[in-house]
Short mmCIF file of C-alpha atoms in Angstrom, two decimals:
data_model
loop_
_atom_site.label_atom_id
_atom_site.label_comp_id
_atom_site.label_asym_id
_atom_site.label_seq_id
_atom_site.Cartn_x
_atom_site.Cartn_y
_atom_site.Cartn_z
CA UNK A 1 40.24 -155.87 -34.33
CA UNK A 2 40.17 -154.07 -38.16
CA UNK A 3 43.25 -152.61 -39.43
CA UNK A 4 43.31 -148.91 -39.29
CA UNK A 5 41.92 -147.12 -42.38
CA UNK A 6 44.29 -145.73 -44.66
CA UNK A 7 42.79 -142.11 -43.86
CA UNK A 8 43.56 -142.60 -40.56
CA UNK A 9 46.83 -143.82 -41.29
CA UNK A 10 47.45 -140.52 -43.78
CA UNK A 11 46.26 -138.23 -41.26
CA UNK A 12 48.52 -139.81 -38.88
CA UNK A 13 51.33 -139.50 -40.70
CA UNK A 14 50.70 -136.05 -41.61
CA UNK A 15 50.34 -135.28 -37.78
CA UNK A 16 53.87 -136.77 -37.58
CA UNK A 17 55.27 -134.69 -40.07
CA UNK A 18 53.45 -131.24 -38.75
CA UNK A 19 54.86 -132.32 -35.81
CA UNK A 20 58.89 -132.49 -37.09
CA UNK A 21 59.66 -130.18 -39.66
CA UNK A 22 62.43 -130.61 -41.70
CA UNK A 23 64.42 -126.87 -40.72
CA UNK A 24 66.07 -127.07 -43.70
CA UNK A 25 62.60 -126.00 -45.33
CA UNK A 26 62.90 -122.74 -43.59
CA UNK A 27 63.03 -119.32 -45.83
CA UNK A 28 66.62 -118.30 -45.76
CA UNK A 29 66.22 -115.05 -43.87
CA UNK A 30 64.70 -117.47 -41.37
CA UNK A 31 67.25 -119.56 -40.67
CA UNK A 32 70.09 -116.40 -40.88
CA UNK A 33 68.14 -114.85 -38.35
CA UNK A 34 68.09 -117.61 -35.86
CA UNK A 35 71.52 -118.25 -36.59
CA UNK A 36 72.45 -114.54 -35.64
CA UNK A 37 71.40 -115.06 -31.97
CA UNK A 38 74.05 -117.05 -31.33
CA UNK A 39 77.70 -115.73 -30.69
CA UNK A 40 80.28 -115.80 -33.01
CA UNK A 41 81.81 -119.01 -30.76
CA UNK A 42 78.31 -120.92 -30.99
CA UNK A 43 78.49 -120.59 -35.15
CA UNK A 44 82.13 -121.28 -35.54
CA UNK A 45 82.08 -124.23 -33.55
CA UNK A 46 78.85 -125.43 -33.36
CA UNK A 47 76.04 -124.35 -36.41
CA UNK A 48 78.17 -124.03 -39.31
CA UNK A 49 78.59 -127.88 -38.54
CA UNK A 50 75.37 -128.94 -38.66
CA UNK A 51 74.73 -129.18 -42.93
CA UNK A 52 76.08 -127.82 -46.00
CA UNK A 53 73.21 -125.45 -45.79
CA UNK A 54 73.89 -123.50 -42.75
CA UNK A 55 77.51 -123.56 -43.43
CA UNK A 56 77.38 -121.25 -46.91
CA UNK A 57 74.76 -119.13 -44.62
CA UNK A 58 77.35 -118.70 -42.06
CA UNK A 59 79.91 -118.11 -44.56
CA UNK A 60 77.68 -114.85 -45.77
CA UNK A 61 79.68 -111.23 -44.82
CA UNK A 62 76.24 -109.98 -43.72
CA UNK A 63 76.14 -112.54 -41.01
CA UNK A 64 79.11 -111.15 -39.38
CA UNK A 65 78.25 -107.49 -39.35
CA UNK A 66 77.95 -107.99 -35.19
CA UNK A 67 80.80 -110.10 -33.71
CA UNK A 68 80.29 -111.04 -30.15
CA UNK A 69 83.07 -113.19 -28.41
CA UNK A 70 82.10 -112.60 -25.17
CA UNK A 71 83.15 -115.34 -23.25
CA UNK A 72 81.11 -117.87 -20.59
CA UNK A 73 82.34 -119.42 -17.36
CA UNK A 74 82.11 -123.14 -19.90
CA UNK A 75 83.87 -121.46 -22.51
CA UNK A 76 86.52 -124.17 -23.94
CA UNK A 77 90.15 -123.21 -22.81
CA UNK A 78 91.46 -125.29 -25.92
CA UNK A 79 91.23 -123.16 -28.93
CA UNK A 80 92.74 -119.72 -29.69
CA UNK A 81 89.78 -116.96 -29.54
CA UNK A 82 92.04 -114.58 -31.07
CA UNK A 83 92.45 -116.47 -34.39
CA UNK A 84 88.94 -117.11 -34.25
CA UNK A 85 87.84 -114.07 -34.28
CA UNK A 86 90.22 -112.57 -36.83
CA UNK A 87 88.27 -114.79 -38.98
CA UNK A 88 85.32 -113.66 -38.06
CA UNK A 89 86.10 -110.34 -38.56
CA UNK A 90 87.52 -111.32 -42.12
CA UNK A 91 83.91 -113.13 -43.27
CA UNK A 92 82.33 -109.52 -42.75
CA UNK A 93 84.53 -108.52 -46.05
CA UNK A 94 84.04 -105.06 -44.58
CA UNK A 95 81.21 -104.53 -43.41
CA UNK A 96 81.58 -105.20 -39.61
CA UNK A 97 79.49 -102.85 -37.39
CA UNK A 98 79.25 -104.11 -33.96
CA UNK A 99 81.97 -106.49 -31.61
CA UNK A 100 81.86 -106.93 -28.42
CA UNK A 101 85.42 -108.59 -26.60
CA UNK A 102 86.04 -110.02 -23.27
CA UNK A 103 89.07 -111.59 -21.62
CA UNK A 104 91.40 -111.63 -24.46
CA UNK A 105 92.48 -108.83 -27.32
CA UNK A 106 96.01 -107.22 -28.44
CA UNK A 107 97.21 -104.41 -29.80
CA UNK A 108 96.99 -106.24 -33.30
CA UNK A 109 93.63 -107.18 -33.28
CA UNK A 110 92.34 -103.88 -32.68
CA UNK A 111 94.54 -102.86 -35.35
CA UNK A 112 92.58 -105.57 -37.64
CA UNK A 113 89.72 -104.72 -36.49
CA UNK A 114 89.99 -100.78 -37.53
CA UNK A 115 91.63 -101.79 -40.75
CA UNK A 116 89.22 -104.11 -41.84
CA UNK A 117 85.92 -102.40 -41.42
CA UNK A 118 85.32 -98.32 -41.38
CA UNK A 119 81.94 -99.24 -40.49
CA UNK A 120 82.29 -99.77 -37.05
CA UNK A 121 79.59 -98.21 -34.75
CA UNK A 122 79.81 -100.36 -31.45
CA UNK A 123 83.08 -101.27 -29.56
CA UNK A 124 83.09 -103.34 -26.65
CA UNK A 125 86.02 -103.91 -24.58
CA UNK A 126 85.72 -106.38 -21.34
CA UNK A 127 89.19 -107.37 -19.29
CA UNK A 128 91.59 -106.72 -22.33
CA UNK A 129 94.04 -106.30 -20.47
CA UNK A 130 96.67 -106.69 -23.32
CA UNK A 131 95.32 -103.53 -25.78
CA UNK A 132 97.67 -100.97 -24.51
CA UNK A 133 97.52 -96.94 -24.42
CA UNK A 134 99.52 -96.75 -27.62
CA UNK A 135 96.87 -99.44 -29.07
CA UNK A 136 93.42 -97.91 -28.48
CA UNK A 137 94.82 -93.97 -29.04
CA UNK A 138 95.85 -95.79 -32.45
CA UNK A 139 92.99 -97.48 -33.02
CA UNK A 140 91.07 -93.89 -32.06
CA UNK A 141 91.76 -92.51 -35.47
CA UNK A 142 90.07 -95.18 -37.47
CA UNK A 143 86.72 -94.88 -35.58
CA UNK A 144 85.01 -91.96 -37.07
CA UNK A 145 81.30 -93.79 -37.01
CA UNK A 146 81.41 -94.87 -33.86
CA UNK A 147 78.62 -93.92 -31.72
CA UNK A 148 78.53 -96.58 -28.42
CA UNK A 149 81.53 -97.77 -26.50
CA UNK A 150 82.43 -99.92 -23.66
CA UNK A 151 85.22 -100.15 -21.61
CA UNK A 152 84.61 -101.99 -18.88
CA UNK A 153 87.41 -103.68 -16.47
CA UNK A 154 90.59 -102.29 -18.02
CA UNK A 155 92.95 -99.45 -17.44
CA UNK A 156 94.29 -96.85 -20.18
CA UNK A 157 94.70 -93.26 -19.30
CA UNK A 158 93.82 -90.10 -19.54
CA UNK A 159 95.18 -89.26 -23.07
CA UNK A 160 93.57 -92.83 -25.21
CA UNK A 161 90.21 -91.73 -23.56
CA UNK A 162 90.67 -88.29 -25.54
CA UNK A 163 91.68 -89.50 -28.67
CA UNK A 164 88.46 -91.32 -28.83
CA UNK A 165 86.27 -88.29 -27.78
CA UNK A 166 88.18 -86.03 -30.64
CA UNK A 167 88.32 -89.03 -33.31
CA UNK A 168 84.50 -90.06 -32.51
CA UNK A 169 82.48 -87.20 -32.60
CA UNK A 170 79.35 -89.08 -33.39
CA UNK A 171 79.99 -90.71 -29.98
CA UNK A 172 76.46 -91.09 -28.05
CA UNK A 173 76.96 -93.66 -25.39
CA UNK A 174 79.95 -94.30 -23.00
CA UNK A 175 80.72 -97.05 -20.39
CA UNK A 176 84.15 -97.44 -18.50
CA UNK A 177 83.05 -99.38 -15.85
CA UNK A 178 85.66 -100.94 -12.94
CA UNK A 179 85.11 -102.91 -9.75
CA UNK A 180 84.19 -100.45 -7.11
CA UNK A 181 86.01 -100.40 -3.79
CA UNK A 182 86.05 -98.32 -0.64
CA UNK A 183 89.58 -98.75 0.34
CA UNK A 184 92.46 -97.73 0.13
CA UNK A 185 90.59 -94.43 -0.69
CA UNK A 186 92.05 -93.05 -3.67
CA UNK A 187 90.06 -89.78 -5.32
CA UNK A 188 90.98 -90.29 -9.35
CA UNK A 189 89.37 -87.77 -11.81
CA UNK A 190 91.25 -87.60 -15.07
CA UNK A 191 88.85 -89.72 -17.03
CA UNK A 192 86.26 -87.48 -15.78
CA UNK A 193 88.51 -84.91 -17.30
CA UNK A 194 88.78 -86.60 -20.79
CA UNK A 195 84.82 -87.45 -20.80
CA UNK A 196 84.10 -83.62 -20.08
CA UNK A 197 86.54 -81.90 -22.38
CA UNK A 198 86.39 -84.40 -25.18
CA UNK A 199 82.58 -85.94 -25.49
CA UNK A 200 80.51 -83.56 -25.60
CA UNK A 201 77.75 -85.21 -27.10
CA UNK A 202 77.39 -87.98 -25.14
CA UNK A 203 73.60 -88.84 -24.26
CA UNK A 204 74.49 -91.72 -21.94
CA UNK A 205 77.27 -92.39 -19.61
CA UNK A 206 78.14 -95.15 -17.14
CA UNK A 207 80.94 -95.26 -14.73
CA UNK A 208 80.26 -97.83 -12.89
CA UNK A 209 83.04 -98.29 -10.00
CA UNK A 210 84.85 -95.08 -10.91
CA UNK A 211 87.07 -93.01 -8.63
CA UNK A 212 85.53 -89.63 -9.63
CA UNK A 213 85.10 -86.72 -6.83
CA UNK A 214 82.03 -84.25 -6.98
CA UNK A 215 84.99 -82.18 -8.76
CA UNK A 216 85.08 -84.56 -11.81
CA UNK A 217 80.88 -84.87 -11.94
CA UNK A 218 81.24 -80.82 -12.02
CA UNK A 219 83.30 -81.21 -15.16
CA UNK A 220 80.80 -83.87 -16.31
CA UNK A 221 78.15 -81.93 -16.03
CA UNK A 222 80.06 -78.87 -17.74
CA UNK A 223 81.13 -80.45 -21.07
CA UNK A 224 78.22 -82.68 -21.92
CA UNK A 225 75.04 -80.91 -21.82
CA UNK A 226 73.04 -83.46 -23.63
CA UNK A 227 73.85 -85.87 -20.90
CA UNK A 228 70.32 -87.73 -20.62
CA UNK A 229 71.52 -90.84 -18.41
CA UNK A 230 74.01 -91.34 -15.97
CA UNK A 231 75.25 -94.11 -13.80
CA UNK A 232 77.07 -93.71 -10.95
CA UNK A 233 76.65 -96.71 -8.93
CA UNK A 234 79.77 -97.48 -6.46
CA UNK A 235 81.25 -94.13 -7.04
CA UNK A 236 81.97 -93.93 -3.44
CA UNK A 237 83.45 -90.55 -3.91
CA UNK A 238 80.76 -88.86 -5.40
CA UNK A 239 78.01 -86.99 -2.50
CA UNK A 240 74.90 -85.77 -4.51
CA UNK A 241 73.77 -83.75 -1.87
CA UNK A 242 73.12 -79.86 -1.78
CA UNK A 243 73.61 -77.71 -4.73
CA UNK A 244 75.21 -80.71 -7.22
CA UNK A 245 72.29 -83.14 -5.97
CA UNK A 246 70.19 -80.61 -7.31
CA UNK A 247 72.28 -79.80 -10.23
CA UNK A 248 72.12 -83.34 -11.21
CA UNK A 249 68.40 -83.94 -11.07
CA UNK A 250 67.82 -81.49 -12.86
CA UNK A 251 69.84 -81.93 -16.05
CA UNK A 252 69.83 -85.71 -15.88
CA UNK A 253 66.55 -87.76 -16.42
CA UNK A 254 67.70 -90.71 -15.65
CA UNK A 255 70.44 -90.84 -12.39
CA UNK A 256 71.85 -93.94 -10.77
CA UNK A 257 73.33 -93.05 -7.52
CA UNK A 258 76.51 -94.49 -5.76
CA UNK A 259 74.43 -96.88 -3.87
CA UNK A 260 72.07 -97.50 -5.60
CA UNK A 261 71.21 -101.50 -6.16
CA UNK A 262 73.02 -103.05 -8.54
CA UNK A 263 71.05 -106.29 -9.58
CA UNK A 264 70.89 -105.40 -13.21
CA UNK A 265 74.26 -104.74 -13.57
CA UNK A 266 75.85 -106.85 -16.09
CA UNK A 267 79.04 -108.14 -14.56
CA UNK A 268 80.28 -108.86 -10.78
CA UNK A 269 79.33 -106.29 -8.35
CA UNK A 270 80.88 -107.26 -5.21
CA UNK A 271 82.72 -104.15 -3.40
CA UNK A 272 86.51 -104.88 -3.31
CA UNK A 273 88.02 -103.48 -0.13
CA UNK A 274 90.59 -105.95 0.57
CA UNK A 275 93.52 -103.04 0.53
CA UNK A 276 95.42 -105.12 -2.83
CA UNK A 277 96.28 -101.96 -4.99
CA UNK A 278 98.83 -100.91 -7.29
CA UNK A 279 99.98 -97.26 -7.34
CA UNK A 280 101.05 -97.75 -11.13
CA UNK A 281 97.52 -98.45 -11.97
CA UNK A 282 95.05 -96.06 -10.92
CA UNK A 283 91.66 -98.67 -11.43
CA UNK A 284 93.42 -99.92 -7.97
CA UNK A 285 93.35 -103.63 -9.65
CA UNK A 286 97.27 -104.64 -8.79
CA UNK A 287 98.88 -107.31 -11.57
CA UNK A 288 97.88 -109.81 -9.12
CA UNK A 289 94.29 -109.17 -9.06
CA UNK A 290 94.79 -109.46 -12.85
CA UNK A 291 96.16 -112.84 -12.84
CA UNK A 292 93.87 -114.26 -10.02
CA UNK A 293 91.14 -116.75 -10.17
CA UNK A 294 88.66 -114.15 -11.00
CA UNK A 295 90.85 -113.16 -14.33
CA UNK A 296 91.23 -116.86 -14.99
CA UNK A 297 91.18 -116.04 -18.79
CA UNK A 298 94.26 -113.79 -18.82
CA UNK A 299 96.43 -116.65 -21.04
CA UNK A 300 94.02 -115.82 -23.83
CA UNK A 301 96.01 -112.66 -24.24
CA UNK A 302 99.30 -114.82 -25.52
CA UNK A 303 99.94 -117.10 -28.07
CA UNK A 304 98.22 -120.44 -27.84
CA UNK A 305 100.19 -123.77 -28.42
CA UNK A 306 96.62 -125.14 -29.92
CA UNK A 307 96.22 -124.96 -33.88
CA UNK A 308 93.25 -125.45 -35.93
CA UNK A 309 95.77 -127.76 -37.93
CA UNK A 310 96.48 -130.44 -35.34
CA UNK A 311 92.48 -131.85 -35.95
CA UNK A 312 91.35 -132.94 -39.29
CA UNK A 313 89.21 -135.92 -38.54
CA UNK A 314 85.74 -134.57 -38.35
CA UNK A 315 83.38 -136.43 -40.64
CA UNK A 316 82.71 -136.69 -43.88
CA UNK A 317 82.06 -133.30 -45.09
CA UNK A 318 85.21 -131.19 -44.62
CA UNK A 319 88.42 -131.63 -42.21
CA UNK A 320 88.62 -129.34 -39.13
CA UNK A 321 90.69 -126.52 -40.76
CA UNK A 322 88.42 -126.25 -43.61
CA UNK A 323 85.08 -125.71 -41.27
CA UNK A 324 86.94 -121.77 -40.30
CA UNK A 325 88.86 -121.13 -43.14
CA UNK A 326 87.08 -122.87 -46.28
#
């Protein structure tokens, strides 16, 4: 049998090297915008790691103008998302305009967050149960750009909700979403209040879960005209029927009714009507629903006995400490 030809053997290697390109070859706006589709947790642990490359990329403030540190069921229990995202927020150098939160937060780091970036137009809140009243009305005044928020699975009252509707005016979209349950049946419309007498320019507005009455969707309907979208899935105390059925398709193109299906819903749906409520909380999620198995995340909320410091063997390029904060 003859050797192969050296033509075939150069258009075989080429074939190979079609075949694994070096990513490192990639334009740079490339590679940052790959990099930006993963989370904040992904790059910080994972792709800042790879090469010297990708870490000065992920070092770049414009990387960081969306934060998300929204967690996963596999998220590792060991490290302190708190302090990582305070850094995070510090690699935007100001120019942060998006973060999205789940399952951990404080007073303080909302306080970082406003003070380090004026910028912000998209806050999302998930299970925070640690940002307090006094916290978000704070944090309210500091907000002036923002124009979509989400509150989803936490409970502040009446009076934070306003702050934000007279601090934000450029306010567009609105979610405070909670678990929706039939019993014990408790009628609750003072956020319905705040929404209606402090946001009226909202264009979209889900409250998902919500204890509003056809009284509070009256008020709705009354102080934000613009209203283009609402979602009122497993607002069991809501009956569009007669006049405000009417009323409502009318003014609202798009309408999601109390039981309406629920399959695109972002978090769990499941109807909670196993009687647990506390009477200090009007969600109707008791401190024991808060610290259950479905809430297994709650710790994040307090300090962690973890530190970046305790690791410094990993490799040859930098020690542990060095791959956040360098």
């Amino acid at each position: 049998m003859e050797p192969p030809s050296s033509s075939s053997s150069s258009s075989t290697s080429s074939s190979r090297s079609e075949q694994y390109r070096n990513w490192l070859e990639l334009p740079r706006d490339v590679t940052a915008s790959i990099l930006q589709r993963l989370g904040a947790i992904e790059i910080l642990e994972s792709a800042q790691k790879v090469c010297m490359h990708w870490r000065n990329l992920c070092k770049d403030p414009s990387m960081w103008r969306a934060i998300d540190m929204r967690n996963r069921e596999d998220w590792d229990t060991s490290f302190d998302p708190e302090k990582m995202c305070r850094h995070a927020i510090d690699r935007s150098s100001g120019q942060l305009r998006d973060i999205n939160i789940e399952y951990f937060g404080t007073d303080d780091l909302l306080k970082h967050i406003t003070h380090s970036s004026s910028q912000l137009r998209h806050l999302c809140l998930v299970s925070c149960y640690s940002i307090t009243d006094e916290g978000l009305n704070e944090a309210a005044a500091k907000l002036p750009l923002l124009e979509e928020l989400e509150i989803s699975l936490c409970s502040f009252s009446k009076e934070p909700l306003m702050a934000l509707g007279r601090c934000c005016p450029l306010l567009k979209s609105f979610k405070l979403n909670q678990q929706g349950s039939r019993s014990p049946h408790i009628e609750w419309d003072e956020e319905a209040v705040a929404v209606a007498e402090s946001m009226p320019e909202l264009r979209h507005l889900q409250l998902f879960g919500n204890k509003l009455t056809n009284d509070g969707l009256n008020a709705i309907l009354n102080g934000c005209p613009h209203l283009e979208s609402l979602d009122l899935r497993q607002c069991f105390n809501v009956y569009l029927s007669g006049d405000l059925g009417k009323r409502c398709a009318e003014q609202i193109k798009s309408l999601r009714r109390p039981n309406d299906p629920t399959d695109d819903y972002e978090y769990a749906a499941g109807i909670d009507d196993d009687g647990s409520f506390d009477e200090d909380d009007p969600s109707g999620m008791s401190d024991i629903d808060y610290l259950s198995e479905g809430y297994g995340y709650y710790a994040f909320s307090g300090e962690s006995d973890f530190s970046y410091d305790d690791f410094t063997d990993y490799g040859d390029f930098y020690d542990f400490g060095d791959y956040y904060f360098g």
